[in-house]
Amino acid sequence: MFLFLDYFQVFLETCLIPLLSFASMGLQERPNPHIIGVTGSFGSGCSYVAKHIIEPSGYQYLSLSDHVLKPLFTKETGKDPKEVPRRELQQFGDTIRERERAGYLAEEIVKKIQPELESDSKCKWIVDSIRNPGEIRVFRDFSRNFFLFGIHAEKAKRWERVKGKYDNNKADFDEDDQNDTGEGNVLSGQRVGDCFYEADIVLTNEEHFQAINNKPFTDFAGEVKQYLDLVQKPLRKLQPIRKDEALMAIAYAMSQRSSCRKRKVGAIIVDREGNIVSSGYNEVPRDERPCTEEYGMCYRERLSNKFFEALKSEVPEVQPKANEVILLFRREFKILDYCRALHAEENAIINLARNGRSVPLEECVLYTTTYPCRMCANKIVSVGLRSIVYVEPYPDEVAKSILGNADVKDQFFRGVTFKAYTRLYGEER
């Protein structure tokens, strides 16, 4: 009897349910158009890459900002989006996502793509201005052939590119850039940092291109087109996998062991041959219960909530501005000292000592799925590590200074991320 039930369960899962699902789609396979999405901090050159490199490679250009947000802004406010500060457009976008839903702007773009699929099923699209993870989910649900490209440039480089638009007022730039990160923002707000973490391919755009087709442009465009080719033919492209891509994928795999609800981080230390000598992930010390089991939430979040409740109770004047105070506090103070977990970089360093490994750390490289915080930067410098590779569009400026003062080389990772590693490089069977 039990054997029959087992066979029947297999039949349901492998035959009957898929057949019914297929029938419910009207006997038609769901279309999976090829779509490249682009995300990155303003000033990184996302639109430049989309319009001057990807669009000429046979893609139709669409922008959540130009084709949805700005026309809606004009319709609802009567203003010209070219004549208002960036912050006003940021706030309008936040309002629309809160009023409708996080993925609303992407849904409007999908509506523009769908009719064209009927006339040209081989058409390809490049979608610019993705700034919220909800927008990414819309595209991933719409097509299995959606790939997200993250474009990165250091903050100093981005400021040089956009300072003319700010009349050299760096304070306004810093404020807009902080809002862009998404740190402390509501779920419907701009969250470029979280979008970047979802990227399948990340690239650095630090060069200043004086003209189309000069050598710096040609070199960078060649790198972009290499990955465009890869995402169109995953699993079949015969090319060596870059060592950094494999090692960062391992660091990401380590991060998935973390019980942290806020962010899972992984780190590995490798010798000069690329052999892993230690690894770590953010986790509470041995024999301690994770925050989710102990408090049902992040411990730092719990402390913050208690503080804000006490503040509103004891300082009633704060009540009308409570949301602004909370947002400001979370942006300015991360209260990392109160985190119960050891960070991934800390654990990787501690595990060297725990396992009795003796390696020349000045020859080793630390791979981490985010940029180290200032406390981890101090430890990296103290143990003698001289090089790190990271994936993080908004590095901690204080930590960056600590590492820079000690001549520790920090290199932004580029290439296929852990999110797409097996999807693009896995074996076909």
Short mmCIF file of C-alpha atoms in Angstrom, two decimals:
data_model
loop_
_atom_site.label_atom_id
_atom_site.label_comp_id
_atom_site.label_asym_id
_atom_site.label_seq_id
_atom_site.Cartn_x
_atom_site.Cartn_y
_atom_site.Cartn_z
CA MET A 1 0.00 0.00 0.00
CA PHE A 2 2.74 2.44 1.02
CA LEU A 3 4.75 1.57 -2.11
CA PHE A 4 1.74 2.37 -4.28
CA LEU A 5 1.30 5.74 -2.53
CA ASP A 6 4.97 6.54 -3.11
CA TYR A 7 4.66 5.78 -6.83
CA PHE A 8 1.45 7.81 -7.01
CA GLN A 9 3.18 10.79 -5.36
CA VAL A 10 5.99 10.60 -7.95
CA PHE A 11 3.40 10.41 -10.75
CA LEU A 12 1.65 13.52 -9.42
CA GLU A 13 4.85 15.55 -9.09
CA THR A 14 6.49 14.54 -12.36
CA CYS A 15 3.59 14.00 -14.74
CA LEU A 16 0.11 15.10 -13.76
CA ILE A 17 0.81 18.45 -12.05
CA PRO A 18 3.13 19.72 -14.82
CA LEU A 19 0.58 18.61 -17.43
CA LEU A 20 -2.22 20.50 -15.68
CA SER A 21 -0.02 23.58 -15.32
CA PHE A 22 0.81 23.40 -19.01
CA ALA A 23 -2.85 23.14 -19.87
CA SER A 24 -3.71 26.11 -17.66
CA MET A 25 -1.33 28.22 -19.77
CA GLY A 26 -3.46 27.55 -22.82
CA LEU A 27 -1.04 24.94 -24.15
CA GLN A 28 1.51 27.70 -24.73
CA GLU A 29 4.91 27.96 -23.13
CA ARG A 30 5.44 31.18 -21.18
CA PRO A 31 7.52 33.65 -23.24
CA ASN A 32 10.98 34.34 -21.85
CA PRO A 33 12.31 37.42 -23.65
CA HIS A 34 15.96 38.30 -23.26
CA ILE A 35 16.18 41.32 -20.93
CA ILE A 36 19.23 43.00 -19.44
CA GLY A 37 18.58 45.21 -16.41
CA VAL A 38 21.05 47.84 -15.20
CA THR A 39 21.47 49.14 -11.65
CA GLY A 40 24.03 51.29 -9.89
CA SER A 41 24.58 54.51 -7.98
CA PHE A 42 23.97 57.72 -9.91
CA GLY A 43 27.17 58.83 -11.55
CA SER A 44 28.29 55.25 -12.15
CA GLY A 45 27.45 55.55 -15.84
CA CYS A 46 24.54 53.10 -16.00
CA SER A 47 22.67 55.06 -18.67
CA TYR A 48 25.89 55.62 -20.61
CA VAL A 49 26.60 51.88 -20.66
CA ALA A 50 22.98 51.08 -21.56
CA LYS A 51 22.75 53.61 -24.42
CA HIS A 52 26.27 53.53 -25.88
CA ILE A 53 27.30 49.89 -25.43
CA ILE A 54 24.33 47.60 -24.85
CA GLU A 55 21.67 49.28 -27.03
CA PRO A 56 23.97 49.32 -30.13
CA SER A 57 24.51 45.59 -29.56
CA GLY A 58 20.96 44.91 -30.73
CA TYR A 59 18.86 45.82 -27.68
CA GLN A 60 15.83 48.11 -27.40
CA TYR A 61 16.30 50.75 -24.70
CA LEU A 62 13.72 51.25 -21.95
CA SER A 63 14.10 53.21 -18.72
CA LEU A 64 11.99 53.06 -15.56
CA SER A 65 12.86 56.72 -15.06
CA ASP A 66 12.54 58.14 -18.59
CA HIS A 67 9.62 56.03 -19.81
CA VAL A 68 7.52 55.70 -16.64
CA LEU A 69 8.54 57.83 -13.65
CA LYS A 70 9.24 61.18 -15.35
CA PRO A 71 6.09 61.18 -17.53
CA LEU A 72 4.06 60.32 -14.42
CA PHE A 73 5.82 63.09 -12.50
CA THR A 74 4.90 65.64 -15.17
CA LYS A 75 1.31 64.41 -15.29
CA GLU A 76 0.77 64.56 -11.52
CA THR A 77 2.79 67.67 -10.64
CA GLY A 78 2.79 69.69 -13.86
CA LYS A 79 6.56 70.18 -13.48
CA ASP A 80 9.38 69.52 -15.91
CA PRO A 81 11.58 66.75 -14.42
CA LYS A 82 14.64 68.43 -15.97
CA GLU A 83 14.01 71.53 -13.87
CA VAL A 84 13.71 69.95 -10.41
CA PRO A 85 16.40 68.64 -8.02
CA ARG A 86 17.22 64.93 -8.08
CA ARG A 87 15.90 64.57 -4.54
CA GLU A 88 12.41 65.64 -5.61
CA LEU A 89 12.35 62.89 -8.23
CA GLN A 90 13.69 60.39 -5.68
CA GLN A 91 10.89 61.28 -3.28
CA PHE A 92 8.27 61.11 -6.03
CA GLY A 93 9.49 57.62 -6.97
CA ASP A 94 9.28 56.57 -3.33
CA THR A 95 5.73 57.92 -3.16
CA ILE A 96 4.64 56.03 -6.29
CA ARG A 97 6.13 52.73 -5.04
CA GLU A 98 4.48 53.22 -1.65
CA ARG A 99 1.14 54.18 -3.18
CA GLU A 100 1.09 51.36 -5.71
CA ARG A 101 3.68 48.64 -4.90
CA ALA A 102 7.44 48.24 -4.92
CA GLY A 103 7.52 46.73 -8.42
CA TYR A 104 5.02 49.11 -10.04
CA LEU A 105 7.47 50.94 -12.33
CA ALA A 106 8.81 47.61 -13.61
CA GLU A 107 5.28 46.35 -14.21
CA GLU A 108 4.66 49.36 -16.46
CA ILE A 109 7.79 48.51 -18.45
CA VAL A 110 6.62 44.89 -18.82
CA LYS A 111 3.38 46.23 -20.29
CA LYS A 112 5.45 47.99 -22.95
CA ILE A 113 7.40 44.81 -23.74
CA GLN A 114 4.51 42.35 -23.96
CA PRO A 115 2.83 43.67 -27.15
CA GLU A 116 6.14 43.64 -29.03
CA LEU A 117 6.69 39.99 -28.13
CA GLU A 118 3.75 39.07 -30.36
CA SER A 119 5.39 40.62 -33.43
CA ASP A 120 9.06 39.84 -32.68
CA SER A 121 9.76 37.05 -30.22
CA LYS A 122 13.53 37.44 -30.73
CA CYS A 123 13.63 41.07 -29.67
CA LYS A 124 16.00 41.97 -26.81
CA TRP A 125 15.68 44.78 -24.26
CA ILE A 126 17.97 46.79 -22.03
CA VAL A 127 16.14 48.26 -19.00
CA ASP A 128 17.76 51.19 -17.19
CA SER A 129 17.18 52.88 -13.79
CA ILE A 130 16.36 49.88 -11.58
CA ARG A 131 16.48 51.14 -7.99
CA ASN A 132 14.34 48.80 -5.86
CA PRO A 133 14.49 44.99 -5.37
CA GLY A 134 10.74 44.79 -6.04
CA GLU A 135 11.45 45.89 -9.60
CA ILE A 136 14.00 43.10 -9.99
CA ARG A 137 11.47 40.52 -8.80
CA VAL A 138 8.97 41.68 -11.43
CA PHE A 139 11.49 41.10 -14.23
CA ARG A 140 12.69 37.77 -12.86
CA ASP A 141 9.09 36.57 -12.61
CA PHE A 142 8.36 37.81 -16.13
CA SER A 143 11.32 36.11 -17.82
CA ARG A 144 13.87 33.42 -17.02
CA ASN A 145 16.16 35.25 -19.45
CA PHE A 146 16.46 38.37 -17.30
CA PHE A 147 19.98 39.24 -16.15
CA LEU A 148 20.90 42.16 -13.94
CA PHE A 149 24.12 44.10 -14.55
CA GLY A 150 25.51 46.21 -11.70
CA ILE A 151 27.74 49.16 -12.69
CA HIS A 152 30.11 50.44 -10.01
CA ALA A 153 32.29 53.53 -9.66
CA GLU A 154 33.98 54.94 -6.57
CA LYS A 155 32.18 57.84 -4.88
CA ALA A 156 34.96 60.32 -5.68
CA LYS A 157 34.74 59.42 -9.37
CA ARG A 158 30.96 59.73 -9.36
CA TRP A 159 31.16 63.17 -7.74
CA GLU A 160 33.54 64.37 -10.45
CA ARG A 161 31.05 63.26 -13.08
CA VAL A 162 27.95 64.91 -11.62
CA LYS A 163 29.22 67.94 -9.66
CA GLY A 164 28.20 70.27 -12.49
CA LYS A 165 24.57 69.28 -11.95
CA TYR A 166 24.95 70.17 -8.26
CA ASP A 167 26.70 73.51 -8.86
CA ASN A 168 29.63 72.02 -6.92
CA ASN A 169 27.46 71.63 -3.80
CA LYS A 170 28.83 68.36 -2.43
CA ALA A 171 26.58 68.41 0.64
CA ASP A 172 23.51 67.98 -1.61
CA PHE A 173 25.28 65.23 -3.54
CA ASP A 174 26.13 63.40 -0.30
CA GLU A 175 22.52 63.63 0.86
CA ASP A 176 21.15 62.27 -2.42
CA ASP A 177 23.81 59.55 -2.48
CA GLN A 178 22.92 58.49 1.06
CA ASN A 179 19.26 58.26 0.13
CA ASP A 180 20.21 56.26 -2.97
CA THR A 181 21.86 53.53 -0.89
CA GLY A 182 18.59 52.53 0.73
CA GLU A 183 20.15 52.28 4.17
CA GLY A 184 17.36 53.07 6.62
CA ASN A 185 14.82 53.58 3.83
CA VAL A 186 11.39 51.97 3.83
CA LEU A 187 10.87 48.93 1.59
CA SER A 188 9.29 51.09 -1.11
CA GLY A 189 12.18 53.55 -1.14
CA GLN A 190 15.34 53.67 -3.23
CA ARG A 191 17.52 50.69 -2.29
CA VAL A 192 20.34 50.59 -4.80
CA GLY A 193 22.62 48.79 -2.35
CA ASP A 194 20.18 45.87 -2.14
CA CYS A 195 19.65 45.93 -5.92
CA PHE A 196 23.39 45.69 -6.47
CA TYR A 197 23.51 42.63 -4.23
CA GLU A 198 21.04 40.97 -6.62
CA ALA A 199 23.20 41.58 -9.71
CA ASP A 200 24.22 38.65 -11.92
CA ILE A 201 27.17 40.54 -13.44
CA VAL A 202 29.06 43.45 -11.83
CA LEU A 203 31.45 45.77 -13.66
CA THR A 204 33.61 48.74 -12.68
CA ASN A 205 33.33 51.92 -14.72
CA GLU A 206 36.16 54.15 -13.47
CA GLU A 207 37.50 55.40 -16.81
CA HIS A 208 36.68 58.81 -18.27
CA PHE A 209 35.76 58.22 -21.91
CA GLN A 210 36.76 61.25 -23.95
CA ALA A 211 35.09 59.86 -27.05
CA ILE A 212 33.24 56.81 -28.33
CA ASN A 213 35.62 54.20 -29.75
CA ASN A 214 38.81 55.51 -28.12
CA LYS A 215 40.92 52.82 -26.44
CA PRO A 216 39.50 53.07 -22.88
CA PHE A 217 35.96 52.95 -24.29
CA THR A 218 36.80 50.05 -26.64
CA ASP A 219 38.39 48.04 -23.82
CA PHE A 220 35.46 48.57 -21.47
CA ALA A 221 32.86 47.95 -24.19
CA GLY A 222 34.66 44.70 -25.06
CA GLU A 223 34.34 43.53 -21.47
CA VAL A 224 30.63 44.38 -21.37
CA LYS A 225 30.00 42.59 -24.69
CA GLN A 226 31.86 39.52 -23.42
CA TYR A 227 29.28 39.19 -20.66
CA LEU A 228 26.40 40.00 -23.01
CA ASP A 229 27.53 37.03 -25.08
CA LEU A 230 27.76 34.84 -21.99
CA VAL A 231 24.23 35.57 -20.72
CA GLN A 232 22.82 34.85 -24.18
CA LYS A 233 24.57 31.48 -24.27
CA PRO A 234 24.97 30.28 -20.68
CA LEU A 235 26.51 26.86 -20.02
CA ARG A 236 27.78 26.64 -23.59
CA LYS A 237 30.43 29.35 -23.76
CA LEU A 238 33.86 27.76 -23.72
CA GLN A 239 35.99 30.17 -21.73
CA PRO A 240 38.05 29.86 -18.57
CA ILE A 241 36.27 30.92 -15.41
CA ARG A 242 38.09 33.79 -13.70
CA LYS A 243 39.62 32.75 -10.38
CA ASP A 244 37.96 35.67 -8.59
CA GLU A 245 34.52 34.52 -9.72
CA ALA A 246 35.00 31.03 -8.30
CA LEU A 247 36.43 32.29 -5.01
CA MET A 248 33.70 34.88 -4.48
CA ALA A 249 31.09 32.20 -5.18
CA ILE A 250 32.63 30.16 -2.36
CA ALA A 251 32.53 33.19 -0.04
CA TYR A 252 28.85 33.58 -0.87
CA ALA A 253 28.21 29.89 -0.16
CA MET A 254 29.75 30.45 3.27
CA SER A 255 27.42 33.40 3.88
CA GLN A 256 24.40 31.12 3.59
CA ARG A 257 25.38 29.39 6.83
CA SER A 258 24.61 32.60 8.75
CA SER A 259 21.43 32.86 10.81
CA CYS A 260 21.43 36.68 10.64
CA ARG A 261 18.12 38.20 9.55
CA LYS A 262 19.59 41.53 8.43
CA ARG A 263 22.38 40.43 6.07
CA LYS A 264 24.28 37.22 5.49
CA VAL A 265 28.01 37.80 4.89
CA GLY A 266 30.70 35.29 3.92
CA ALA A 267 34.48 35.62 3.80
CA ILE A 268 37.41 33.41 2.84
CA ILE A 269 41.17 33.88 3.09
CA VAL A 270 43.25 32.39 0.27
CA ASP A 271 46.99 32.03 -0.20
CA ARG A 272 48.87 33.33 -3.22
CA GLU A 273 47.97 30.17 -5.18
CA GLY A 274 44.28 30.70 -4.53
CA ASN A 275 43.99 27.86 -1.99
CA ILE A 276 41.52 28.50 0.83
CA VAL A 277 43.27 28.65 4.22
CA SER A 278 40.31 29.90 6.29
CA SER A 279 36.65 30.88 6.02
CA GLY A 280 33.96 32.53 8.09
CA TYR A 281 30.44 33.92 8.14
CA ASN A 282 28.62 36.30 10.47
CA GLU A 283 27.24 34.37 13.42
CA VAL A 284 26.82 34.57 17.19
CA PRO A 285 29.55 32.89 19.27
CA ARG A 286 29.45 29.17 19.87
CA ASP A 287 26.78 28.04 22.38
CA GLU A 288 24.84 31.31 21.98
CA ARG A 289 21.34 31.22 20.50
CA PRO A 290 20.82 33.20 17.25
CA CYS A 291 18.87 36.45 17.56
CA THR A 292 15.84 34.95 15.81
CA GLU A 293 15.61 32.23 18.47
CA GLU A 294 16.48 34.47 21.42
CA TYR A 295 14.46 37.59 20.55
CA GLY A 296 12.49 36.80 17.42
CA MET A 297 14.25 39.71 15.69
CA CYS A 298 17.65 41.35 15.21
CA TYR A 299 19.12 42.34 18.60
CA ARG A 300 20.27 45.73 17.31
CA GLU A 301 16.80 46.36 15.90
CA ARG A 302 15.32 45.43 19.26
CA LEU A 303 17.57 47.93 21.04
CA SER A 304 16.71 50.63 18.50
CA ASN A 305 12.98 50.04 18.93
CA LYS A 306 13.25 50.24 22.72
CA PHE A 307 15.24 53.49 22.43
CA PHE A 308 12.71 55.10 20.08
CA GLU A 309 9.78 54.08 22.28
CA ALA A 310 11.51 55.60 25.30
CA LEU A 311 12.37 58.74 23.32
CA LYS A 312 8.79 59.28 22.18
CA SER A 313 7.52 58.66 25.71
CA GLU A 314 9.98 60.90 27.54
CA VAL A 315 10.34 63.61 24.88
CA PRO A 316 6.80 64.18 23.54
CA GLU A 317 8.06 66.92 21.22
CA VAL A 318 9.62 64.19 19.09
CA GLN A 319 6.24 62.61 18.26
CA PRO A 320 5.39 64.73 15.16
CA LYS A 321 8.84 64.05 13.71
CA ALA A 322 9.26 60.47 14.95
CA ASN A 323 9.73 58.90 11.50
CA GLU A 324 12.34 61.48 10.49
CA VAL A 325 14.25 60.98 13.77
CA ILE A 326 14.25 57.20 13.36
CA LEU A 327 15.45 57.47 9.76
CA LEU A 328 18.23 59.89 10.71
CA PHE A 329 19.36 57.70 13.61
CA ARG A 330 19.53 54.55 11.50
CA ARG A 331 21.47 56.33 8.78
CA GLU A 332 24.02 57.86 11.14
CA PHE A 333 24.40 55.14 13.77
CA LYS A 334 24.69 51.46 12.89
CA ILE A 335 25.40 50.54 16.55
CA LEU A 336 27.65 47.71 15.36
CA ASP A 337 29.17 47.53 18.84
CA TYR A 338 25.89 46.01 20.02
CA CYS A 339 25.74 43.30 17.35
CA ARG A 340 25.82 39.88 19.00
CA ALA A 341 27.45 38.21 16.01
CA LEU A 342 31.08 37.93 15.06
CA HIS A 343 31.47 39.29 11.55
CA ALA A 344 32.48 37.05 8.66
CA GLU A 345 35.94 38.62 8.37
CA GLU A 346 36.46 38.26 12.14
CA ASN A 347 35.52 34.59 12.06
CA ALA A 348 37.82 33.92 9.10
CA ILE A 349 40.73 35.47 11.04
CA ILE A 350 39.82 33.70 14.30
CA ASN A 351 39.52 30.34 12.52
CA LEU A 352 43.13 30.64 11.39
CA ALA A 353 44.21 30.68 15.03
CA ARG A 354 41.66 28.06 16.10
CA ASN A 355 42.94 25.61 13.50
CA GLY A 356 46.60 26.38 14.15
CA ARG A 357 47.27 27.50 10.59
CA SER A 358 50.49 29.43 10.04
CA VAL A 359 50.54 31.22 6.69
CA PRO A 360 52.20 34.46 5.53
CA LEU A 361 49.12 36.68 5.68
CA GLU A 362 50.84 39.47 3.80
CA GLU A 363 50.69 37.16 0.76
CA CYS A 364 47.04 36.21 1.30
CA VAL A 365 43.84 37.77 -0.04
CA LEU A 366 40.54 38.17 1.84
CA TYR A 367 37.39 37.72 -0.28
CA THR A 368 34.25 39.11 1.34
CA THR A 369 30.70 39.49 0.05
CA THR A 370 30.50 43.03 1.50
CA TYR A 371 33.03 45.73 2.36
CA PRO A 372 34.50 45.30 5.88
CA CYS A 373 33.18 47.55 8.65
CA ARG A 374 35.61 49.74 10.57
CA MET A 375 36.03 47.15 13.35
CA CYS A 376 36.91 44.41 10.87
CA ALA A 377 39.20 46.82 9.02
CA ASN A 378 41.17 47.28 12.24
CA LYS A 379 41.57 43.52 12.59
CA ILE A 380 42.56 43.07 8.94
CA VAL A 381 45.31 45.65 9.36
CA SER A 382 46.45 44.21 12.71
CA VAL A 383 46.96 40.64 11.45
CA GLY A 384 48.88 41.82 8.38
CA LEU A 385 46.52 41.06 5.50
CA ARG A 386 47.50 43.24 2.55
CA SER A 387 44.69 42.71 0.04
CA ILE A 388 40.90 42.32 -0.01
CA VAL A 389 38.33 41.74 -2.77
CA TYR A 390 34.77 42.85 -2.05
CA VAL A 391 31.28 43.31 -3.53
CA GLU A 392 29.73 46.48 -2.08
CA PRO A 393 28.59 49.63 -3.93
CA TYR A 394 28.74 51.79 -0.79
CA PRO A 395 31.88 50.93 1.21
CA ASP A 396 32.27 52.21 4.77
CA GLU A 397 34.30 55.40 4.29
CA VAL A 398 35.96 55.16 7.73
CA ALA A 399 36.93 51.53 7.11
CA LYS A 400 38.22 52.50 3.67
CA SER A 401 40.42 55.15 5.29
CA ILE A 402 41.76 52.66 7.87
CA LEU A 403 42.71 50.17 5.16
CA GLY A 404 44.13 52.86 2.91
CA ASN A 405 46.33 54.29 5.67
CA ALA A 406 47.82 50.82 6.14
CA ASP A 407 48.35 50.33 2.38
CA VAL A 408 45.87 47.45 2.26
CA LYS A 409 44.73 47.09 -1.35
CA ASP A 410 40.95 46.96 -1.72
CA GLN A 411 39.74 45.71 -5.08
CA PHE A 412 36.14 45.81 -6.20
CA PHE A 413 35.06 42.42 -7.55
CA ARG A 414 33.90 42.32 -11.16
CA GLY A 415 32.42 39.57 -13.31
CA VAL A 416 29.83 36.83 -12.73
CA THR A 417 28.52 37.04 -9.18
CA PHE A 418 27.56 34.27 -6.82
CA LYS A 419 23.91 34.91 -7.76
CA ALA A 420 24.46 33.67 -11.33
CA TYR A 421 27.56 31.49 -11.03
CA THR A 422 25.98 28.06 -11.52
CA ARG A 423 23.31 29.50 -13.82
CA LEU A 424 25.95 30.70 -16.28
CA TYR A 425 28.83 28.30 -15.69
CA GLY A 426 27.08 25.09 -14.63
CA GLU A 427 27.41 21.98 -16.75
CA GLU A 428 24.75 20.93 -19.22
CA ARG A 429 23.63 17.32 -18.89
#
